[in-house]
């Protein structure tokens, strides 16, 4: 069985999961978070080295204040719990996104603390995209590159390898990208890193996507013929 090195997840369908049960949307995010905790451990235990998740997009700030506040609180408490558990598991936690307003200050502080606490961990990486937009990530990298070229720190031409170092985090390309809840879109998620990713779009809402569902995704991934633009050799 081939194990993808980098698995990325768009955690979708929490709201619909809750609404179908007559619960608040925030309850759906809570269930999604609970599920993510067990699923992330399982995925990293399978030998996946990098696990990325879309926890909050820059556009998500357009949701109701009630939902945004509840999500920020869930993320704040959740990241702290993750830090305790992953410190023992030798997993490094990193964040991608704009680490600035409108993210609350206590969330930004925890992001910085947790990255610092886990920076020496070497078994795997958990990359949390928070206040994230993939086009903005590419623009931010481009602007930093221009600055470094202007200051004589960097010489042209910029290669893909160099560009990758200017992104929010230097990560390997995504091999398997999963978006739950039957939505077949990227919504600006890790556009640079997803260039050759295999896409998997199960119908399941995220709170219901369990270990066996990930095993099915792995089986499907193993059936895919990844040619990277080349012709298959016999
Ligand atoms: C999309 O579902 C999900 C989100 C906007 C939030 C996902 C975040 C978490 C589960 C918390 C993660 C926490 C940590 C610490 C990493 P949706 O609300 O768009 O669902 P819908 O499309 O059914 O409305």
PDB file of C-alpha atoms and ligand atoms in Angstrom:
ATOM      1  CA  UNK A   1       0.000   0.000   0.000  1.00  0.00           C
ATOM      2  CA  UNK A   2       1.391   3.413  -1.004  1.00  0.00           C
ATOM      3  CA  UNK A   3       1.007   5.934   1.809  1.00  0.00           C
ATOM      4  CA  UNK A   4       0.740   9.582   0.704  1.00  0.00           C
ATOM      5  CA  UNK A   5       3.400  11.788   2.306  1.00  0.00           C
ATOM      6  CA  UNK A   6       1.140  14.853   2.542  1.00  0.00           C
ATOM      7  CA  UNK A   7      -2.619  14.548   3.127  1.00  0.00           C
ATOM      8  CA  UNK A   8      -4.781  17.689   3.180  1.00  0.00           C
ATOM      9  CA  UNK A   9      -8.361  18.055   4.335  1.00  0.00           C
ATOM     10  CA  UNK A  10     -11.117  20.582   3.707  1.00  0.00           C
ATOM     11  CA  UNK A  11     -13.311  19.978   6.766  1.00  0.00           C
ATOM     12  CA  UNK A  12     -16.710  20.578   5.181  1.00  0.00           C
ATOM     13  CA  UNK A  13     -20.285  19.806   6.164  1.00  0.00           C
ATOM     14  CA  UNK A  14     -20.224  20.568   9.909  1.00  0.00           C
ATOM     15  CA  UNK A  15     -23.061  23.093   9.556  1.00  0.00           C
ATOM     16  CA  UNK A  16     -25.289  20.764   7.537  1.00  0.00           C
ATOM     17  CA  UNK A  17     -24.537  17.859   9.896  1.00  0.00           C
ATOM     18  CA  UNK A  18     -25.869  19.977  12.772  1.00  0.00           C
ATOM     19  CA  UNK A  19     -28.823  21.505  10.926  1.00  0.00           C
ATOM     20  CA  UNK A  20     -30.075  18.063   9.859  1.00  0.00           C
ATOM     21  CA  UNK A  21     -30.201  17.158  13.563  1.00  0.00           C
ATOM     22  CA  UNK A  22     -31.903  20.393  14.625  1.00  0.00           C
ATOM     23  CA  UNK A  23     -28.700  21.554  16.366  1.00  0.00           C
ATOM     24  CA  UNK A  24     -26.841  24.850  16.139  1.00  0.00           C
ATOM     25  CA  UNK A  25     -24.110  25.204  13.502  1.00  0.00           C
ATOM     26  CA  UNK A  26     -21.589  25.676  16.315  1.00  0.00           C
ATOM     27  CA  UNK A  27     -22.497  22.243  17.666  1.00  0.00           C
ATOM     28  CA  UNK A  28     -21.553  20.898  14.227  1.00  0.00           C
ATOM     29  CA  UNK A  29     -18.123  22.515  14.457  1.00  0.00           C
ATOM     30  CA  UNK A  30     -17.671  20.983  17.923  1.00  0.00           C
ATOM     31  CA  UNK A  31     -18.442  17.537  16.515  1.00  0.00           C
ATOM     32  CA  UNK A  32     -16.095  18.234  13.608  1.00  0.00           C
ATOM     33  CA  UNK A  33     -13.334  19.168  16.018  1.00  0.00           C
ATOM     34  CA  UNK A  34     -13.880  16.007  18.122  1.00  0.00           C
ATOM     35  CA  UNK A  35     -13.722  13.920  14.989  1.00  0.00           C
ATOM     36  CA  UNK A  36     -10.597  15.714  13.785  1.00  0.00           C
ATOM     37  CA  UNK A  37      -8.803  14.873  17.011  1.00  0.00           C
ATOM     38  CA  UNK A  38      -9.160  11.132  16.617  1.00  0.00           C
ATOM     39  CA  UNK A  39      -8.848  11.180  12.828  1.00  0.00           C
ATOM     40  CA  UNK A  40      -5.631  13.228  12.811  1.00  0.00           C
ATOM     41  CA  UNK A  41      -3.957  10.760  15.168  1.00  0.00           C
ATOM     42  CA  UNK A  42      -5.067   7.875  12.994  1.00  0.00           C
ATOM     43  CA  UNK A  43      -3.838   9.536   9.793  1.00  0.00           C
ATOM     44  CA  UNK A  44      -0.421  10.342  11.269  1.00  0.00           C
ATOM     45  CA  UNK A  45      -0.159   6.802  12.706  1.00  0.00           C
ATOM     46  CA  UNK A  46      -0.567   5.420   9.172  1.00  0.00           C
ATOM     47  CA  UNK A  47       2.788   6.898   8.178  1.00  0.00           C
ATOM     48  CA  UNK A  48       1.496  10.145   6.649  1.00  0.00           C
ATOM     49  CA  UNK A  49       4.223  12.723   7.371  1.00  0.00           C
ATOM     50  CA  UNK A  50       2.312  15.956   6.815  1.00  0.00           C
ATOM     51  CA  UNK A  51      -1.375  16.530   7.566  1.00  0.00           C
ATOM     52  CA  UNK A  52      -2.914  19.882   6.593  1.00  0.00           C
ATOM     53  CA  UNK A  53      -6.406  21.096   7.453  1.00  0.00           C
ATOM     54  CA  UNK A  54      -8.505  24.080   6.411  1.00  0.00           C
ATOM     55  CA  UNK A  55      -9.788  25.251   9.798  1.00  0.00           C
ATOM     56  CA  UNK A  56     -10.813  28.814   8.883  1.00  0.00           C
ATOM     57  CA  UNK A  57     -10.618  30.799   5.656  1.00  0.00           C
ATOM     58  CA  UNK A  58     -10.294  34.576   5.438  1.00  0.00           C
ATOM     59  CA  UNK A  59     -13.854  34.532   3.984  1.00  0.00           C
ATOM     60  CA  UNK A  60     -15.196  32.682   7.028  1.00  0.00           C
ATOM     61  CA  UNK A  61     -15.007  36.005   8.920  1.00  0.00           C
ATOM     62  CA  UNK A  62     -18.102  36.927   6.883  1.00  0.00           C
ATOM     63  CA  UNK A  63     -20.256  34.478   8.894  1.00  0.00           C
ATOM     64  CA  UNK A  64     -22.425  35.601  11.838  1.00  0.00           C
ATOM     65  CA  UNK A  65     -20.559  37.000  14.844  1.00  0.00           C
ATOM     66  CA  UNK A  66     -22.007  34.193  16.944  1.00  0.00           C
ATOM     67  CA  UNK A  67     -20.603  31.479  14.663  1.00  0.00           C
ATOM     68  CA  UNK A  68     -17.205  33.199  14.266  1.00  0.00           C
ATOM     69  CA  UNK A  69     -16.843  33.708  18.034  1.00  0.00           C
ATOM     70  CA  UNK A  70     -17.782  30.090  18.758  1.00  0.00           C
ATOM     71  CA  UNK A  71     -15.313  28.831  16.130  1.00  0.00           C
ATOM     72  CA  UNK A  72     -12.487  31.041  17.419  1.00  0.00           C
ATOM     73  CA  UNK A  73     -13.103  29.754  20.932  1.00  0.00           C
ATOM     74  CA  UNK A  74     -13.179  26.155  19.728  1.00  0.00           C
ATOM     75  CA  UNK A  75      -9.927  26.696  17.844  1.00  0.00           C
ATOM     76  CA  UNK A  76      -8.279  28.397  20.828  1.00  0.00           C
ATOM     77  CA  UNK A  77      -9.124  25.595  23.244  1.00  0.00           C
ATOM     78  CA  UNK A  78      -8.589  22.945  20.564  1.00  0.00           C
ATOM     79  CA  UNK A  79      -5.109  24.079  19.599  1.00  0.00           C
ATOM     80  CA  UNK A  80      -4.024  24.055  23.252  1.00  0.00           C
ATOM     81  CA  UNK A  81      -5.268  20.466  23.633  1.00  0.00           C
ATOM     82  CA  UNK A  82      -3.533  19.471  20.420  1.00  0.00           C
ATOM     83  CA  UNK A  83      -0.289  21.003  21.670  1.00  0.00           C
ATOM     84  CA  UNK A  84      -0.382  18.875  24.844  1.00  0.00           C
ATOM     85  CA  UNK A  85      -1.098  15.661  22.977  1.00  0.00           C
ATOM     86  CA  UNK A  86       1.153  16.200  19.985  1.00  0.00           C
ATOM     87  CA  UNK A  87       4.102  17.241  22.141  1.00  0.00           C
ATOM     88  CA  UNK A  88       4.109  13.656  23.468  1.00  0.00           C
ATOM     89  CA  UNK A  89       3.672  12.218  19.975  1.00  0.00           C
ATOM     90  CA  UNK A  90       6.655  14.173  18.605  1.00  0.00           C
ATOM     91  CA  UNK A  91       4.453  16.032  16.070  1.00  0.00           C
ATOM     92  CA  UNK A  92       5.239  19.594  15.060  1.00  0.00           C
ATOM     93  CA  UNK A  93       2.259  21.997  14.826  1.00  0.00           C
ATOM     94  CA  UNK A  94       2.485  24.866  12.335  1.00  0.00           C
ATOM     95  CA  UNK A  95      -0.017  27.453  11.081  1.00  0.00           C
ATOM     96  CA  UNK A  96      -0.607  28.875   7.624  1.00  0.00           C
ATOM     97  CA  UNK A  97      -2.499  32.111   7.074  1.00  0.00           C
ATOM     98  CA  UNK A  98      -2.427  35.788   7.909  1.00  0.00           C
ATOM     99  CA  UNK A  99      -1.428  36.079  11.564  1.00  0.00           C
ATOM    100  CA  UNK A 100      -3.107  39.394  12.069  1.00  0.00           C
ATOM    101  CA  UNK A 101      -6.410  41.206  12.616  1.00  0.00           C
ATOM    102  CA  UNK A 102      -9.266  40.080  12.445  1.00  0.00           C
ATOM    103  CA  UNK A 103      -7.825  37.002  14.215  1.00  0.00           C
ATOM    104  CA  UNK A 104      -8.260  37.628  17.958  1.00  0.00           C
ATOM    105  CA  UNK A 105      -5.039  38.405  19.816  1.00  0.00           C
ATOM    106  CA  UNK A 106      -5.355  35.419  22.175  1.00  0.00           C
ATOM    107  CA  UNK A 107      -5.585  33.091  19.147  1.00  0.00           C
ATOM    108  CA  UNK A 108      -2.481  34.666  17.553  1.00  0.00           C
ATOM    109  CA  UNK A 109      -0.593  34.318  20.853  1.00  0.00           C
ATOM    110  CA  UNK A 110      -1.491  30.634  21.133  1.00  0.00           C
ATOM    111  CA  UNK A 111      -0.454  30.031  17.499  1.00  0.00           C
ATOM    112  CA  UNK A 112       2.983  31.512  18.180  1.00  0.00           C
ATOM    113  CA  UNK A 113       3.381  29.672  21.495  1.00  0.00           C
ATOM    114  CA  UNK A 114       2.366  26.283  20.123  1.00  0.00           C
ATOM    115  CA  UNK A 115       4.644  26.596  17.095  1.00  0.00           C
ATOM    116  CA  UNK A 116       7.500  27.447  19.398  1.00  0.00           C
ATOM    117  CA  UNK A 117       6.722  24.623  21.855  1.00  0.00           C
ATOM    118  CA  UNK A 118       6.610  21.957  19.146  1.00  0.00           C
ATOM    119  CA  UNK A 119       9.283  23.227  16.740  1.00  0.00           C
ATOM    120  CA  UNK A 120      11.833  20.520  17.570  1.00  0.00           C
ATOM    121  CA  UNK A 121       9.336  17.657  17.035  1.00  0.00           C
ATOM    122  CA  UNK A 122      10.288  15.488  14.107  1.00  0.00           C
ATOM    123  CA  UNK A 123       7.863  12.566  13.590  1.00  0.00           C
ATOM    124  CA  UNK A 124       5.334  14.548  11.552  1.00  0.00           C
ATOM    125  CA  UNK A 125       3.787  17.943  10.851  1.00  0.00           C
ATOM    126  CA  UNK A 126       0.230  19.108  11.531  1.00  0.00           C
ATOM    127  CA  UNK A 127      -0.400  22.234   9.444  1.00  0.00           C
ATOM    128  CA  UNK A 128      -3.480  24.239  10.444  1.00  0.00           C
ATOM    129  CA  UNK A 129      -4.702  26.786   7.897  1.00  0.00           C
ATOM    130  CA  UNK A 130      -6.246  29.624   9.846  1.00  0.00           C
ATOM    131  CA  UNK A 131      -7.344  32.966   8.376  1.00  0.00           C
ATOM    132  CA  UNK A 132      -6.035  31.417   5.180  1.00  0.00           C
ATOM    133  CA  UNK A 133      -6.494  32.122   1.464  1.00  0.00           C
ATOM    134  CA  UNK A 134      -4.320  30.356  -1.100  1.00  0.00           C
ATOM    135  CA  UNK A 135      -4.152  33.220  -3.612  1.00  0.00           C
ATOM    136  CA  UNK A 136      -3.110  35.548  -0.793  1.00  0.00           C
ATOM    137  CA  UNK A 137      -0.393  33.071   0.229  1.00  0.00           C
ATOM    138  CA  UNK A 138       1.057  33.199  -3.295  1.00  0.00           C
ATOM    139  CA  UNK A 139       0.831  37.015  -3.325  1.00  0.00           C
ATOM    140  CA  UNK A 140       2.445  37.317   0.117  1.00  0.00           C
ATOM    141  CA  UNK A 141       5.307  35.073  -1.011  1.00  0.00           C
ATOM    142  CA  UNK A 142       5.727  37.090  -4.232  1.00  0.00           C
ATOM    143  CA  UNK A 143       5.846  40.383  -2.326  1.00  0.00           C
ATOM    144  CA  UNK A 144       8.473  39.047   0.099  1.00  0.00           C
ATOM    145  CA  UNK A 145      10.514  37.817  -2.850  1.00  0.00           C
ATOM    146  CA  UNK A 146      10.415  41.245  -4.521  1.00  0.00           C
ATOM    147  CA  UNK A 147      11.494  42.825  -1.237  1.00  0.00           C
ATOM    148  CA  UNK A 148      14.431  40.414  -0.856  1.00  0.00           C
ATOM    149  CA  UNK A 149      15.481  40.912  -4.482  1.00  0.00           C
ATOM    150  CA  UNK A 150      15.347  44.702  -4.019  1.00  0.00           C
ATOM    151  CA  UNK A 151      17.428  44.414  -0.845  1.00  0.00           C
ATOM    152  CA  UNK A 152      20.013  42.241  -2.588  1.00  0.00           C
ATOM    153  CA  UNK A 153      19.233  39.220  -0.351  1.00  0.00           C
ATOM    154  CA  UNK A 154      17.893  37.118  -3.217  1.00  0.00           C
ATOM    155  CA  UNK A 155      19.028  36.802  -6.841  1.00  0.00           C
ATOM    156  CA  UNK A 156      16.830  36.148  -9.852  1.00  0.00           C
ATOM    157  CA  UNK A 157      15.661  33.779 -11.272  1.00  0.00           C
ATOM    158  CA  UNK A 158      13.382  32.419  -8.546  1.00  0.00           C
ATOM    159  CA  UNK A 159      12.900  28.655  -8.875  1.00  0.00           C
ATOM    160  CA  UNK A 160       9.936  26.595  -7.605  1.00  0.00           C
ATOM    161  CA  UNK A 161      12.130  25.362  -4.741  1.00  0.00           C
ATOM    162  CA  UNK A 162      12.948  28.929  -3.687  1.00  0.00           C
ATOM    163  CA  UNK A 163       9.329  30.035  -4.073  1.00  0.00           C
ATOM    164  CA  UNK A 164       8.212  27.170  -1.820  1.00  0.00           C
ATOM    165  CA  UNK A 165      10.458  28.511   0.963  1.00  0.00           C
ATOM    166  CA  UNK A 166       8.644  31.879   0.835  1.00  0.00           C
ATOM    167  CA  UNK A 167       5.189  30.376   1.485  1.00  0.00           C
ATOM    168  CA  UNK A 168       3.694  30.492   5.002  1.00  0.00           C
ATOM    169  CA  UNK A 169       5.257  27.071   5.697  1.00  0.00           C
ATOM    170  CA  UNK A 170       7.763  25.113   3.674  1.00  0.00           C
ATOM    171  CA  UNK A 171       5.876  21.880   2.998  1.00  0.00           C
ATOM    172  CA  UNK A 172       6.100  19.033   0.480  1.00  0.00           C
ATOM    173  CA  UNK A 173       3.448  18.926  -2.279  1.00  0.00           C
ATOM    174  CA  UNK A 174       0.012  17.552  -1.335  1.00  0.00           C
ATOM    175  CA  UNK A 175      -0.458  13.958  -2.532  1.00  0.00           C
ATOM    176  CA  UNK A 176      -4.050  13.384  -1.439  1.00  0.00           C
ATOM    177  CA  UNK A 177      -6.619  16.153  -0.927  1.00  0.00           C
ATOM    178  CA  UNK A 178      -9.955  15.241   0.655  1.00  0.00           C
ATOM    179  CA  UNK A 179     -13.000  17.508   0.816  1.00  0.00           C
ATOM    180  CA  UNK A 180     -15.980  16.040   2.606  1.00  0.00           C
ATOM    181  CA  UNK A 181     -19.711  16.759   2.058  1.00  0.00           C
ATOM    182  CA  UNK A 182     -19.900  16.289  -1.739  1.00  0.00           C
ATOM    183  CA  UNK A 183     -18.560  19.766  -2.573  1.00  0.00           C
ATOM    184  CA  UNK A 184     -16.152  19.529  -5.492  1.00  0.00           C
ATOM    185  CA  UNK A 185     -14.211  22.776  -5.096  1.00  0.00           C
ATOM    186  CA  UNK A 186     -10.840  23.926  -3.769  1.00  0.00           C
ATOM    187  CA  UNK A 187     -12.116  27.250  -2.371  1.00  0.00           C
ATOM    188  CA  UNK A 188      -8.611  28.728  -2.388  1.00  0.00           C
ATOM    189  CA  UNK A 189      -7.088  25.919  -0.312  1.00  0.00           C
ATOM    190  CA  UNK A 190      -3.318  25.449  -0.703  1.00  0.00           C
ATOM    191  CA  UNK A 191      -3.316  26.282  -4.411  1.00  0.00           C
ATOM    192  CA  UNK A 192       0.456  26.104  -4.832  1.00  0.00           C
ATOM    193  CA  UNK A 193       0.846  22.858  -2.861  1.00  0.00           C
ATOM    194  CA  UNK A 194      -2.161  21.140  -4.499  1.00  0.00           C
ATOM    195  CA  UNK A 195      -0.725  21.386  -8.008  1.00  0.00           C
ATOM    196  CA  UNK A 196      -0.476  17.586  -8.524  1.00  0.00           C
ATOM    197  CA  UNK A 197      -2.717  16.393  -5.703  1.00  0.00           C
ATOM    198  CA  UNK A 198      -5.157  13.534  -6.169  1.00  0.00           C
ATOM    199  CA  UNK A 199      -8.632  14.802  -5.260  1.00  0.00           C
ATOM    200  CA  UNK A 200     -11.111  12.748  -3.253  1.00  0.00           C
ATOM    201  CA  UNK A 201     -14.615  14.081  -2.677  1.00  0.00           C
ATOM    202  CA  UNK A 202     -16.692  11.798  -0.418  1.00  0.00           C
ATOM    203  CA  UNK A 203     -20.367  12.598   0.246  1.00  0.00           C
ATOM    204  CA  UNK A 204     -19.958  12.174   4.029  1.00  0.00           C
ATOM    205  CA  UNK A 205     -20.183  15.269   6.235  1.00  0.00           C
ATOM    206  CA  UNK A 206     -16.933  15.818   8.116  1.00  0.00           C
ATOM    207  CA  UNK A 207     -18.224  14.818  11.618  1.00  0.00           C
ATOM    208  CA  UNK A 208     -19.134  11.407  10.131  1.00  0.00           C
ATOM    209  CA  UNK A 209     -15.849  10.841   8.258  1.00  0.00           C
ATOM    210  CA  UNK A 210     -14.176   8.118  10.331  1.00  0.00           C
ATOM    211  CA  UNK A 211     -11.099   5.915  10.204  1.00  0.00           C
ATOM    212  CA  UNK A 212     -12.758   3.414   7.852  1.00  0.00           C
ATOM    213  CA  UNK A 213     -13.593   6.279   5.471  1.00  0.00           C
ATOM    214  CA  UNK A 214      -9.944   7.307   5.445  1.00  0.00           C
ATOM    215  CA  UNK A 215      -8.988   3.685   4.697  1.00  0.00           C
ATOM    216  CA  UNK A 216     -11.325   3.843   1.690  1.00  0.00           C
ATOM    217  CA  UNK A 217      -9.680   7.077   0.568  1.00  0.00           C
ATOM    218  CA  UNK A 218      -6.292   5.352   0.804  1.00  0.00           C
ATOM    219  CA  UNK A 219      -7.552   2.432  -1.267  1.00  0.00           C
ATOM    220  CA  UNK A 220      -8.826   4.822  -3.917  1.00  0.00           C
ATOM    221  CA  UNK A 221      -5.512   6.738  -3.843  1.00  0.00           C
ATOM    222  CA  UNK A 222      -3.681   3.454  -4.462  1.00  0.00           C
ATOM    223  CA  UNK A 223      -5.797   2.828  -7.569  1.00  0.00           C
ATOM    224  CA  UNK A 224      -4.949   6.212  -9.079  1.00  0.00           C
ATOM    225  CA  UNK A 225      -2.324   6.313 -11.787  1.00  0.00           C
ATOM    226  CA  UNK A 226      -0.106   9.279 -10.902  1.00  0.00           C
ATOM    227  CA  UNK A 227       1.833  10.057 -14.059  1.00  0.00           C
ATOM    228  CA  UNK A 228       2.790  13.693 -13.340  1.00  0.00           C
ATOM    229  CA  UNK A 229       2.283  14.510 -17.018  1.00  0.00           C
ATOM    230  CA  UNK A 230       4.402  11.613 -18.234  1.00  0.00           C
ATOM    231  CA  UNK A 231       3.319   8.516 -20.157  1.00  0.00           C
ATOM    232  CA  UNK A 232       2.936   5.309 -18.209  1.00  0.00           C
ATOM    233  CA  UNK A 233       5.867   2.912 -18.659  1.00  0.00           C
ATOM    234  CA  UNK A 234       5.160  -0.800 -19.096  1.00  0.00           C
TER     235      UNK A 234
HETATM  236  C1  LIG B   1     -16.765  24.026   7.265  1.00  0.00           C
HETATM  237  O1  LIG B   1     -18.062  23.524   7.515  1.00  0.00           O
HETATM  238  C2  LIG B   1     -15.975  24.015   8.495  1.00  0.00           C
HETATM  239  C3  LIG B   1     -15.459  25.125   9.110  1.00  0.00           C
HETATM  240  C4  LIG B   1     -15.627  26.482   8.577  1.00  0.00           C
HETATM  241  C5  LIG B   1     -14.718  25.013  10.397  1.00  0.00           C
HETATM  242  C6  LIG B   1     -13.867  23.784  10.595  1.00  0.00           C
HETATM  243  C7  LIG B   1     -13.104  23.897  11.850  1.00  0.00           C
HETATM  244  C8  LIG B   1     -13.016  22.947  12.801  1.00  0.00           C
HETATM  245  C9  LIG B   1     -13.691  21.625  12.696  1.00  0.00           C
HETATM  246  C10 LIG B   1     -12.195  23.217  14.043  1.00  0.00           C
HETATM  247  C11 LIG B   1     -10.772  22.850  13.817  1.00  0.00           C
HETATM  248  C12 LIG B   1     -10.015  23.069  15.043  1.00  0.00           C
HETATM  249  C13 LIG B   1      -8.675  22.943  15.162  1.00  0.00           C
HETATM  250  C14 LIG B   1      -8.065  23.182  16.463  1.00  0.00           C
HETATM  251  C15 LIG B   1      -7.790  22.582  14.046  1.00  0.00           C
HETATM  252  P1  LIG B   1     -19.323  24.419   7.157  1.00  0.00           P
HETATM  253  O2  LIG B   1     -19.728  25.186   8.353  1.00  0.00           O
HETATM  254  O3  LIG B   1     -19.003  25.262   5.961  1.00  0.00           O
HETATM  255  O4  LIG B   1     -20.381  23.331   6.822  1.00  0.00           O
HETATM  256  P2  LIG B   1     -21.635  23.544   5.865  1.00  0.00           P
HETATM  257  O5  LIG B   1     -21.087  23.718   4.482  1.00  0.00           O
HETATM  258  O6  LIG B   1     -22.388  22.270   6.033  1.00  0.00           O
HETATM  259  O7  LIG B   1     -22.388  24.745   6.358  1.00  0.00           O
END
